[in-house]
Short mmCIF file of C-alpha atoms in Angstrom, two decimals:
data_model
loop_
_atom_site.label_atom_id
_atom_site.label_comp_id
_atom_site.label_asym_id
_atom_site.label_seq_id
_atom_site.Cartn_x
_atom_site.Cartn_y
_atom_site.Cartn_z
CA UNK U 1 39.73 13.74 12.74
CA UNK U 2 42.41 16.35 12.32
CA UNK U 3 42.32 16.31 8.75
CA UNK U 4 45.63 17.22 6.27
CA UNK U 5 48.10 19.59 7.63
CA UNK U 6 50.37 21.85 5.96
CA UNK U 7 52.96 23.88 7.09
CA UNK U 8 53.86 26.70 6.30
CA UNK U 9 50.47 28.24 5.25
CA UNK U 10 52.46 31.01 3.39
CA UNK U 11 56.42 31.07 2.40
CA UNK U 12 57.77 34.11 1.16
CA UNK U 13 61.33 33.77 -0.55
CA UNK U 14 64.19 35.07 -2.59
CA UNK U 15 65.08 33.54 -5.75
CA UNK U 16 68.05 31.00 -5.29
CA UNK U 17 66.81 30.21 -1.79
CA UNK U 18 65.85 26.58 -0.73
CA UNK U 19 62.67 25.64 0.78
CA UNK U 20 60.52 22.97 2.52
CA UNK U 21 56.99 22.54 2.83
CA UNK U 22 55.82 19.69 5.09
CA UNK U 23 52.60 17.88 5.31
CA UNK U 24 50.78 15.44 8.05
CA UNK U 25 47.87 13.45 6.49
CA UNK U 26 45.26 11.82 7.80
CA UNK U 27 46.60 8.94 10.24
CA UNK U 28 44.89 5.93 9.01
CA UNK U 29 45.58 7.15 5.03
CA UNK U 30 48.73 5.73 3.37
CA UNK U 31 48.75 7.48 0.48
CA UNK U 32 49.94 10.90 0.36
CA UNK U 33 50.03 13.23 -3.06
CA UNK U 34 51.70 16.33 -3.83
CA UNK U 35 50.15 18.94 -6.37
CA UNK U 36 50.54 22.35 -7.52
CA UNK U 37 48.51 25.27 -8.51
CA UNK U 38 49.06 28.62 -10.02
CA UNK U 39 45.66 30.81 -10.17
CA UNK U 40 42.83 30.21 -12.72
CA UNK U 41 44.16 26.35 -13.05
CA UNK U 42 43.60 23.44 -11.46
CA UNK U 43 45.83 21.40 -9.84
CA UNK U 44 49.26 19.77 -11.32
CA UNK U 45 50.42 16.49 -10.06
CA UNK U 46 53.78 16.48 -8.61
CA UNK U 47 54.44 12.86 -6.78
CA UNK U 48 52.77 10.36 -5.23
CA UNK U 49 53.99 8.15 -2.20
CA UNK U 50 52.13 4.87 -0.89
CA UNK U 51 53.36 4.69 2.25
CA UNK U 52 57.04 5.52 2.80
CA UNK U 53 57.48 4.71 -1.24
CA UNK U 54 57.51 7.34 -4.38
CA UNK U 55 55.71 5.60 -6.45
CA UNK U 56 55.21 8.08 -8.77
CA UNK U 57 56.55 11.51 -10.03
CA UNK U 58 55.51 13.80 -12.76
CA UNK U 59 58.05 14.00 -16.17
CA UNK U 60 57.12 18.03 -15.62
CA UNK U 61 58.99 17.95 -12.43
CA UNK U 62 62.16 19.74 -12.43
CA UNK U 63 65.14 18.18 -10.20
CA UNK U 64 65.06 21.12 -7.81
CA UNK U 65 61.80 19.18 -6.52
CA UNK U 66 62.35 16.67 -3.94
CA UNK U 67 59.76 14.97 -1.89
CA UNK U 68 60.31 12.03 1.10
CA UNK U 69 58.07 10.79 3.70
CA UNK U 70 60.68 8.71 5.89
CA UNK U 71 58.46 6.86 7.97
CA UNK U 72 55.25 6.36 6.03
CA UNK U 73 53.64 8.96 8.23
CA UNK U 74 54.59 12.73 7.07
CA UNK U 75 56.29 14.14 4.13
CA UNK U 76 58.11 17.06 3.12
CA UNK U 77 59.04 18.43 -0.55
CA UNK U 78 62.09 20.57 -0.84
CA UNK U 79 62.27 23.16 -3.72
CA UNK U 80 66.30 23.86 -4.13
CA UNK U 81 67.66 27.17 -6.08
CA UNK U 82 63.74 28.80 -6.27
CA UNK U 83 62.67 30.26 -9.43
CA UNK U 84 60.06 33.05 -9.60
CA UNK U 85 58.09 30.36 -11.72
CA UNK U 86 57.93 28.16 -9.26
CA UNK U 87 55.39 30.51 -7.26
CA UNK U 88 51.91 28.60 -6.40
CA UNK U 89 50.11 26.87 -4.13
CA UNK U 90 51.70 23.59 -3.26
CA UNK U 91 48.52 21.34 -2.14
CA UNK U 92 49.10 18.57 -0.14
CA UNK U 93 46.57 15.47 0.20
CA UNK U 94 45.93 11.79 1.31
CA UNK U 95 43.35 8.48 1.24
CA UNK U 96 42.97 5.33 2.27
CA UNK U 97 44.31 2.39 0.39
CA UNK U 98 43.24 1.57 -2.72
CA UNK U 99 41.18 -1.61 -1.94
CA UNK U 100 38.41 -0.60 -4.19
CA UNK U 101 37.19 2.54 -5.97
CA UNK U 102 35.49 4.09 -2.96
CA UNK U 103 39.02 4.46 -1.36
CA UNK U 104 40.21 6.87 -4.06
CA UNK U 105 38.75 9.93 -2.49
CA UNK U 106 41.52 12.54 -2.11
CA UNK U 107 41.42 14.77 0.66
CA UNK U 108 43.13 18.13 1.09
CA UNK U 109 44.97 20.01 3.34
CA UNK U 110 44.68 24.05 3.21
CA UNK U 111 48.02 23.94 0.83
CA UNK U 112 51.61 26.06 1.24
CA UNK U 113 51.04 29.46 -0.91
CA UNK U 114 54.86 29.95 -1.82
CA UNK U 115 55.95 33.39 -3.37
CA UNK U 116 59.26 33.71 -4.70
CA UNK U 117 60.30 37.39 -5.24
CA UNK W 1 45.39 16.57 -26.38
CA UNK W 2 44.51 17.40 -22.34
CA UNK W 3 43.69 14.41 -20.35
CA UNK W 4 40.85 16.83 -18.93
CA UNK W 5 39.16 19.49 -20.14
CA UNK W 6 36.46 21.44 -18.82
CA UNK W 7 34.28 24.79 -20.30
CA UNK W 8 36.41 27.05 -18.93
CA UNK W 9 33.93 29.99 -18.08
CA UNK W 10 33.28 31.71 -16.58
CA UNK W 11 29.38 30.63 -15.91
CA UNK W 12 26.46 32.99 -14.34
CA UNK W 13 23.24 31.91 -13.27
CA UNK W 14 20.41 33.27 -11.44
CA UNK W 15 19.74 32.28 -8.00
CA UNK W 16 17.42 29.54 -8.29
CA UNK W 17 18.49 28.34 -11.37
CA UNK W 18 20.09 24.72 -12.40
CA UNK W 19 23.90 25.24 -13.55
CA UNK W 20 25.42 22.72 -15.40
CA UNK W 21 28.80 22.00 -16.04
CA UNK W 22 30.69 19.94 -18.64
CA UNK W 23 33.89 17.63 -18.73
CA UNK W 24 35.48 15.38 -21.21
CA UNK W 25 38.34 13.12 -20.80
CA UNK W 26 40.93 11.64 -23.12
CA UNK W 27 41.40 8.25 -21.67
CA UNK W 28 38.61 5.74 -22.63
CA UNK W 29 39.50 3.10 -20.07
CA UNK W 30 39.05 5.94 -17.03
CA UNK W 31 37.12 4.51 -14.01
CA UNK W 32 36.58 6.91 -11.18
CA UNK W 33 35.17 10.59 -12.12
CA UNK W 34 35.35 13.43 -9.27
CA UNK W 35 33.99 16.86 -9.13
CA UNK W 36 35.33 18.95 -6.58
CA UNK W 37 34.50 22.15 -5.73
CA UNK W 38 36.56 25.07 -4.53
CA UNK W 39 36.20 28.26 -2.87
CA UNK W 40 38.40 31.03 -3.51
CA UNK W 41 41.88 30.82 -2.03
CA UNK W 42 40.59 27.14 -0.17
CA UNK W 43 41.42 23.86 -1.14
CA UNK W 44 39.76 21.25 -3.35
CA UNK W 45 36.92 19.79 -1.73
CA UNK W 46 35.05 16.66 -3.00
CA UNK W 47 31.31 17.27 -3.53
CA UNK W 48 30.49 14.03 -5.96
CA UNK W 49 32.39 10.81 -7.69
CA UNK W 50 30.64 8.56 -10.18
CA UNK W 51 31.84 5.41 -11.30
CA UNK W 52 29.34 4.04 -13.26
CA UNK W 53 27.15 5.18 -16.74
CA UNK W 54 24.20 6.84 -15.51
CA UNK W 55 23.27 9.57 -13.18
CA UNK W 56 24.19 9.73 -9.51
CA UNK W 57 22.17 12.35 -7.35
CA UNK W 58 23.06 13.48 -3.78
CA UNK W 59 20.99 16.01 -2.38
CA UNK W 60 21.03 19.68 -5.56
CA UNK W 61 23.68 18.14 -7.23
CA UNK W 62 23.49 15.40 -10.18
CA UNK W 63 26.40 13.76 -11.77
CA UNK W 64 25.95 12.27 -14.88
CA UNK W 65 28.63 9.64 -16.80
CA UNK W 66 28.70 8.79 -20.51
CA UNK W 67 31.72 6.28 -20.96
CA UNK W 68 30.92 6.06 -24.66
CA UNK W 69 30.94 9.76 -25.44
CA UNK W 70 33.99 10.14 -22.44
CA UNK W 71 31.96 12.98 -21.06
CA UNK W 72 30.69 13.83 -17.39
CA UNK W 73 28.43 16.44 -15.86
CA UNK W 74 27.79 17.70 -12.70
CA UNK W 75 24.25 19.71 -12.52
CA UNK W 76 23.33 22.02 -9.69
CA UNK W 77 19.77 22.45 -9.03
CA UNK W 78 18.10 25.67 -6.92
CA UNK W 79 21.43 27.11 -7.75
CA UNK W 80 22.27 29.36 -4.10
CA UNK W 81 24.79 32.29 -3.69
CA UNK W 82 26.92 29.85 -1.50
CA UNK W 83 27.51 28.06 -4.45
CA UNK W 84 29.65 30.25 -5.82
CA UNK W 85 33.55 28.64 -6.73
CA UNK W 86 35.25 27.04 -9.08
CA UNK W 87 34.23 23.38 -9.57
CA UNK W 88 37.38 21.08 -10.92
CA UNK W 89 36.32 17.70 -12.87
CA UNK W 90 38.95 15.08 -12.32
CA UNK W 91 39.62 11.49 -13.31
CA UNK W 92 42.31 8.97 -12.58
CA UNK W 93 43.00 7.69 -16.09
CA UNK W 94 43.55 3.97 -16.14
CA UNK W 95 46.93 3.89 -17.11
CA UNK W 96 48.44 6.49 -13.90
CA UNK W 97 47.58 4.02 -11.51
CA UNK W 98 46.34 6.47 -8.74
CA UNK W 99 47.48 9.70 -10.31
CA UNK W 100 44.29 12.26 -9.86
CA UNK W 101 44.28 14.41 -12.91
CA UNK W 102 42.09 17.86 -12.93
CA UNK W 103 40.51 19.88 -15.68
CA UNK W 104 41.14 23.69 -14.91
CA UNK W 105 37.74 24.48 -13.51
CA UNK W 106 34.97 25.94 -14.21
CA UNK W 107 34.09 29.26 -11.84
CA UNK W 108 30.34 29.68 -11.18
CA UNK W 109 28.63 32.76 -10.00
CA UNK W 110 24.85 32.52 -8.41
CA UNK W 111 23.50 36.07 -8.29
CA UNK W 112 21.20 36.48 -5.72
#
């Protein structure tokens, strides 16, 4: 068991710049969840995917944010045109299908810390 | 109104010592409760979920669920240095389908 992935760990960038973050889940989990996290708060939602489907994204999310996972199996989000604002720790994680409540355990990777100067 | 909210703390205890922590929740139809627990500059990792009214126990820590009242605890007996972090409630509320939602955490501190 390899656990969540995330890569980078840390992203340092200049305002304007794009960037990508890109997680591997567990293999035998379909969903995968984005969230964010600025210090002294927990995390924010950001989108949800059940396989290679959104099936959810947050109202807060601004369309600079763009997530896919192509094939069901990884996923990347894209920040365009970086705001200072947008500095946090993007947390990536994943679980099994929901067949009952047991299955709703989220697990997390070690998260992208982005800083945008 | 927050769909989560926790005592924000910070919270001190002696080593030793039960901590408890508190969470309420906005939506009454909420299933599935969480607490997770994180270390500083670590990810969220899941220590306890609850489903039902009642107390669950696994091992020092107790989570309790009152459905009625829309309020969960987690307690930590023999409190130890080690557990030491910030410990996030969370709850998928009903109507988000599987959207987890988090309080902001509580951080704990067990002096030794």
């Amino acid at each position: 068991d390899t656990g969540v992935s995330q890569d980078p760990r840390h992203k340092i960038t200049k305002r304007g710049q794009n960037v990508t973050f890109r997680c591997d889940p567990i293999s035998e989990h379909n969903r995968l969840y984005w969230y964010r996290q600025t210090l002294g708060q927990g995390p924010e939602f950001l989108t949800y995917f059940q396989n290679e489907a959104q099936l959810e994204k947050s109202r807060l999310l601004s369309d600079r944010f763009s997530a896919e996972r192509p094939k069901g199996s990884f996923s990347t989000l894209e920040i365009q045109r970086t705001e200072q604002g947008d500095s946090a720790m993007y947390l990536c994680a994943s679980s099994l299908p929901r067949t009952d409540t047991t299955n709703e355990k989220l697990f997390f990777g070690s998260g992208t810390q982005l800083s945008v100067l | 109104q927050k769909e989560v909210e926790q005592n924000s703390g910070p919270l001190s205890v002696p080593e030793g010592a039960i901590a408890s922590l508190n969470c309420t929740y906005s939506d009454r139809v909420s299933q599935s409760f969480f607490w997770y627990r994180q270390y500083s500059g670590k990810s969220p990792e899941l220590i306890m979920s609850i489903y039902s009214n009642g107390d669950k126990e696994d091992g020092r820590f107790t989570a309790q669920l009152n459905k009625a009242s829309q309020y969960v605890s987690l307690l930590i007996r023999d409190s130890q240095p080690s557990d030491s972090a910030t410990y996030l409630c969370a709850v998928i509320p009903e109507t988000s389908g599987s959207r987890l939602t988090f309080g902001e955490g509580t951080q704990l501190t067990v002096n030794p």
